[in-house]
Every structure is written in C-alpha cells, then in structure tokens.
Coordinates of C-alpha atoms in Angstrom, one line a residue:
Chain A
X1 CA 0.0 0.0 0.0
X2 CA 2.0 3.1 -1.4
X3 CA -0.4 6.0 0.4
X4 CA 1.0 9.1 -1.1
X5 CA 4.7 9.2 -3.6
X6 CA 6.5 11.8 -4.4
X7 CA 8.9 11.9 -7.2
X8 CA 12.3 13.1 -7.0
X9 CA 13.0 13.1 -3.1
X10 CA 15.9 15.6 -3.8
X11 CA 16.8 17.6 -7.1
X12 CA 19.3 20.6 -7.1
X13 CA 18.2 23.0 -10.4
X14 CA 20.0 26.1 -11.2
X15 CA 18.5 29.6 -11.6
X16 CA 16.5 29.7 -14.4
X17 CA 15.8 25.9 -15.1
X18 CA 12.2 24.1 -15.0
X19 CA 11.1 21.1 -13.5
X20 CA 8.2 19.1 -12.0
X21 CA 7.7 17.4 -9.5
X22 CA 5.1 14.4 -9.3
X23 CA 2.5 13.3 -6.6
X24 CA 1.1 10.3 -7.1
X25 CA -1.9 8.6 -4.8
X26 CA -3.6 5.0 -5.0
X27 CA -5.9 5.8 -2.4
X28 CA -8.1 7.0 -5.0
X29 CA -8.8 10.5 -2.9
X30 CA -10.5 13.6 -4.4
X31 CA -8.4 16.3 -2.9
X32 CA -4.7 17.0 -3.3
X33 CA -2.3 19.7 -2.1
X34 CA 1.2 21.4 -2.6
X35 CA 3.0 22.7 0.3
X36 CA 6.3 24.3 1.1
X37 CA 8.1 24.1 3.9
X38 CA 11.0 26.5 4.7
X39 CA 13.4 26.3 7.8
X40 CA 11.1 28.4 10.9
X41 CA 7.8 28.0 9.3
X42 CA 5.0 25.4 8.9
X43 CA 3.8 23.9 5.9
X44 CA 2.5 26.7 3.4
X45 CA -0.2 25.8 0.8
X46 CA 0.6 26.4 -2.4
X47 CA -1.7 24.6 -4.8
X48 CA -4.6 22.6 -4.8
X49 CA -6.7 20.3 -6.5
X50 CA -10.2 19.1 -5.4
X51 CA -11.3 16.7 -8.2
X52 CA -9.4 15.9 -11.5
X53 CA -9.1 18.7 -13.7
X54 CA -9.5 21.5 -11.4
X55 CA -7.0 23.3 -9.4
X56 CA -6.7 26.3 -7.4
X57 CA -4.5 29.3 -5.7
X58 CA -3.2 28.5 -2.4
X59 CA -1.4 30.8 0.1
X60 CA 1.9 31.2 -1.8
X61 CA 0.9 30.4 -5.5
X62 CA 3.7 32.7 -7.1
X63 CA 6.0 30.9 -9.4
X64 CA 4.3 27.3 -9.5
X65 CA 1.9 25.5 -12.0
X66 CA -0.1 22.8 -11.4
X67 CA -2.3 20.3 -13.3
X68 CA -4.3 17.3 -12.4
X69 CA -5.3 15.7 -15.8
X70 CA -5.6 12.3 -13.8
X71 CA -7.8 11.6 -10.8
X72 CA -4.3 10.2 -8.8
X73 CA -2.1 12.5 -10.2
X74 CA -1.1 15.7 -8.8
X75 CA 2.1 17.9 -10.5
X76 CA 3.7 20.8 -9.8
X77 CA 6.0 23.1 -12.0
X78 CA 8.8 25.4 -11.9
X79 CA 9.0 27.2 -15.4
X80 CA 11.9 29.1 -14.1
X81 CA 13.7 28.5 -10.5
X82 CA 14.3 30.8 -8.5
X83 CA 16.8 30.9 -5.2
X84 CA 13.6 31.7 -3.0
X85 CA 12.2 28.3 -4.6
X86 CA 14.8 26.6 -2.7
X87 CA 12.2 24.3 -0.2
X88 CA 10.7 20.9 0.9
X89 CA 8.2 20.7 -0.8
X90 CA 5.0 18.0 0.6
X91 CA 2.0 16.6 -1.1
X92 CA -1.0 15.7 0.4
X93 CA -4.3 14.1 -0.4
X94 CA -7.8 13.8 1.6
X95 CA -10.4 11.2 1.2
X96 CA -13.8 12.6 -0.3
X97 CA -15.8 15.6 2.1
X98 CA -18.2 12.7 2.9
X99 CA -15.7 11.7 5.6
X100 CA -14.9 15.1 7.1
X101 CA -12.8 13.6 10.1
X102 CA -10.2 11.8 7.6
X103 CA -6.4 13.6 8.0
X104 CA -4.7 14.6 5.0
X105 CA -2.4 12.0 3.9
X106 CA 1.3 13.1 3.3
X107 CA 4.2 12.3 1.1
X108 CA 7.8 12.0 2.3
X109 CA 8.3 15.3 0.6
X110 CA 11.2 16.8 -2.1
X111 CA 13.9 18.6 -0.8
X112 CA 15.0 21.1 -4.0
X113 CA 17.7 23.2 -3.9
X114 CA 17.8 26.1 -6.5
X115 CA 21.7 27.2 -7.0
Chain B
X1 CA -8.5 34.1 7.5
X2 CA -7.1 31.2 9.8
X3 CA -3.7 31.6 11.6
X4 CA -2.1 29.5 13.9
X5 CA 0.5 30.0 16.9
X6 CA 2.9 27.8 18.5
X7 CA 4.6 30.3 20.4
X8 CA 7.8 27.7 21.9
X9 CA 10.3 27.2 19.0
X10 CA 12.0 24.8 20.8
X11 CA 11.3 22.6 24.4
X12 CA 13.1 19.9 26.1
X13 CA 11.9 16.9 28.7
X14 CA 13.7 14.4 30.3
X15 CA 12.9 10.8 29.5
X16 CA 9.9 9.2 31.3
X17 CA 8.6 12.9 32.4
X18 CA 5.9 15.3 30.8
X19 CA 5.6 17.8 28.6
X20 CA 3.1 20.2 27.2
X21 CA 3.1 22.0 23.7
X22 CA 1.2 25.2 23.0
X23 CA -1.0 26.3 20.4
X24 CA -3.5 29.1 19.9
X25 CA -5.1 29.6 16.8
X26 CA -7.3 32.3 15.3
X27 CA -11.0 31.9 13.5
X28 CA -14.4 32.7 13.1
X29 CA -15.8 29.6 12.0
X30 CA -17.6 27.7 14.8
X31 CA -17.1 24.1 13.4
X32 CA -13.6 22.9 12.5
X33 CA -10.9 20.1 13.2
X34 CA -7.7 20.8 15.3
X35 CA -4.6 18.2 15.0
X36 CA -1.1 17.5 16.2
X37 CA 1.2 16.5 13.8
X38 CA 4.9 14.6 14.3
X39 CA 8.1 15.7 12.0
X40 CA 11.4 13.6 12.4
X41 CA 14.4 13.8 10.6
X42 CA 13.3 11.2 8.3
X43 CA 10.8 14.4 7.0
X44 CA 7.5 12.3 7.5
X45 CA 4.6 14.1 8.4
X46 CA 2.7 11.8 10.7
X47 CA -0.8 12.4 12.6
X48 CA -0.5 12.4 16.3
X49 CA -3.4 13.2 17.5
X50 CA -7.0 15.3 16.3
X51 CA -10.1 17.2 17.9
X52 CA -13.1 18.2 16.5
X53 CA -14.2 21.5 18.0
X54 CA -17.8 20.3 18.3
X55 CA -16.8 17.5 21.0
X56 CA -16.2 18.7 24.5
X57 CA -14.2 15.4 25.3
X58 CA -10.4 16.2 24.6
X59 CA -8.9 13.6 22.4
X60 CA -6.5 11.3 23.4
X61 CA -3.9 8.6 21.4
X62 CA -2.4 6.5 24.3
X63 CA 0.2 8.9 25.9
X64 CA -0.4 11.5 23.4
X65 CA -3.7 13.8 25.0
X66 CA -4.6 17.0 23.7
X67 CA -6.3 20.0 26.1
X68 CA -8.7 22.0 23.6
X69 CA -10.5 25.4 25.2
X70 CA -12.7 26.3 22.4
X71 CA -13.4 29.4 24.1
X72 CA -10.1 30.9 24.6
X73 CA -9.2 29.2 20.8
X74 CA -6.3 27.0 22.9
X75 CA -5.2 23.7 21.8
X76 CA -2.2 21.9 24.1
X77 CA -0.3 18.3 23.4
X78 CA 0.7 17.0 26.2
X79 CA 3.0 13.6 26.1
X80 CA 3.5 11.9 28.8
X81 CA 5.9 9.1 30.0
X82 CA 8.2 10.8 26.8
X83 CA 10.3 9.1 24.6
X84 CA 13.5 9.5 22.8
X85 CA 11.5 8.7 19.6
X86 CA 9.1 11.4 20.6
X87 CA 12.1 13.5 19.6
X88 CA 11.2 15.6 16.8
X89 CA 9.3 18.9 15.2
X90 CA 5.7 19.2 16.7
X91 CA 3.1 20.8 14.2
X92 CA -0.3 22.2 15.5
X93 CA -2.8 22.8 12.3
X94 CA -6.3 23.9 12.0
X95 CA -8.9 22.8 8.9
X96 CA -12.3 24.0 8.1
X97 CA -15.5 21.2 8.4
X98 CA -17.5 20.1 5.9
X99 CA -18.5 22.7 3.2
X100 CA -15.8 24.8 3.7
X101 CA -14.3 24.6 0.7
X102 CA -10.4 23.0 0.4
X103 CA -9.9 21.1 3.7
X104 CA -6.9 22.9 3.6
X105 CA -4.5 22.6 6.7
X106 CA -3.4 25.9 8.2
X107 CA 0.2 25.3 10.2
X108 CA 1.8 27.1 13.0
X109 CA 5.7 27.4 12.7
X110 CA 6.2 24.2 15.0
X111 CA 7.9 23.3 18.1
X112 CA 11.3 21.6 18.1
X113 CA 10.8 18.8 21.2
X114 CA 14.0 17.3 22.4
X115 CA 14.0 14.6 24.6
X116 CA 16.9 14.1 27.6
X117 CA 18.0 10.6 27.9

C-alpha cells in the first residue's frame, strides 16, 4: 500500500531551469495539495486540487503551476527557478468531504535546492 | 482568514517525564478540526493526534492527549511518559469542516521537542 509518492526526493536546479515534480496517490482520494516548507515555518499551501481537472490558488501560489489531468495525479512546475524556490516541498491528499474527520495524507516530501 | 501560533520554538523533557506544547489559533468559524502532527528527521509528516471542535471530550492517542479550550481558541499536546522517539518537530494545524471549501490545513511554525535521555 504506497499511500501518497513523491517523485524526485531531492533535485538541485539552477537559476533559471524548470522542472516538475510528481505526486502520485492509489488511495483514489478527491483532494490534493502542494505545500512548502522553509526552515522556521510550517507547511505553506501552495496549490490545490479538489477533483481531477480543477486546481486552485493557495497561500503562496507565485512561481508554481499545477495540473491534475488524472484523478491520482497531482504535479507541480517550476517554469523558471528561482533561489527563494529553494524548499521541501509536501504533497498531500484527503479522502472525499463525505468523511470530514479523515487527515490529510502526506508524502515524504522533495527537498530542491535552487543554486 | 485562519492563523495559527505555536509560540515555543524549541522545548526539552527528560525521558519518562511530561511535557506540554502550545498552540493558539485564530478563527471565526464555529465548526472545525484541530490536530497534532509529528516531523522527524526522516521528513515524514505523521498524525498524532485530532479534535473536533464540536466535541467537548479532549482527544487522546495513548500517551499523546490533547487540552482544547474552544473558548479561549487553545489547543495543548501533552505527552506523557516521553520518549526519545518522541524526539522531533511538533506541528499544530487547524482545517475547516465540511462545506468549507479546500480542507486545507493551516500550520503554526512548530515546536522543536528534544528529549533528555
């Protein structure tokens, strides 16, 4: 039972470069989430998805895409790194709203570094 | 919107003792969902411990217990009998209920718990 995988665990870009970076969930949940997470600070939301197709702004949306053209697939871009993009970066997924008490799910998370 | 405030960056307990982690959070939504989460090294993000502010009981995950004042919007972890693999990065967040939109978790900046052999 996987739960929630990210893909890479650790990538260093430099300035300029794109990427993306993969969540993948066979839980088959409905909502999914990009977060951040920068040394003093909590988790920051950056993206999210609540069914397939649809996305939406989070707290810190600046710089990022995100698409979700399959149900257990969640990605996020860099078109162009930046330093300040330097993070860990977690994905998360929730079961459907019928079962309000469920915690989000997390992956191990991606530790880029932007040179 | 929603904040959240762990105001002790770092705390420290000796082995077999107890310790208690602050949180205070901000919102004007009467229904929501509270919880502790656990960061070690290893990065995971695991689920300690969760409260529903419509139950008056306070939760409670075998040493793990949780003391939720809805009124004064306060929501402590205390862990008792602690561990050295308690040691790690202690995150309160807060989430809307049902029909709020996202589910969306909002973090404070954690607490660093060390743990005294």
């Amino acid at each position: 039972n996987a739960g929630v995988t990210q893909t890479p665990k650790f990538r260093v870009l430099k300035t300029g470069q794109s990427m993306t970076l993969l969540c993948a969930q066979d839980m088959n949940h409905e909502y999914m989430y990009w977060y951040r997470q920068d040394p003093g600070m909590g988790l920051r939301l950056i993206h999210y998805s609540v069914g397939e197709g649809t996305t939406a702004k989070g707290e810190v949306p600046d710089g990022y895409n995100v698409s979700r053209l399959k149900k257990q697939n969640f990605l996020l871009g860099l078109e162009s790194a930046a330093p300040s993009q330097t993070s860990v970066y977690f994905c998360a997924s929730i079961q459907t709203p019928g079962a309000p008490d469920q915690p989000q799910h997390f992956g191990d998370g991606t530790r880029l570094s932007i040179l | 919107a929603q904040t959240v405030t762990q105001s002790q960056p770092e705390m420290s307990v000796q082995e077999a003792e107890t310790v208690t982690l602050s949180c205070t959070y901000d919102t004007s939504e009467s229904d929501y969902y509270l919880f502790w989460y656990k960061q070690p090294p290893s990065r995971q993000m695991i689920l300690v411990i969760r409260q529903e502010a419509y139950k008056q009981q306070n939760a409670t995950e075998n040493r793990f217990s949780v003391n939720f004042q809805k009124a004064a919007k306060s929501f402590s972890l205390k862990i008792s009998d602690s561990q050295l693999g308690d040691a790690a990065m202690y995150f309160c967040a807060y989430r809307n209920q049902a029909g709020a939109g996202s589910y969306q978790l909002t973090f404070g900046k954690g607490t660093k718990l060390s743990v005294i052999p």
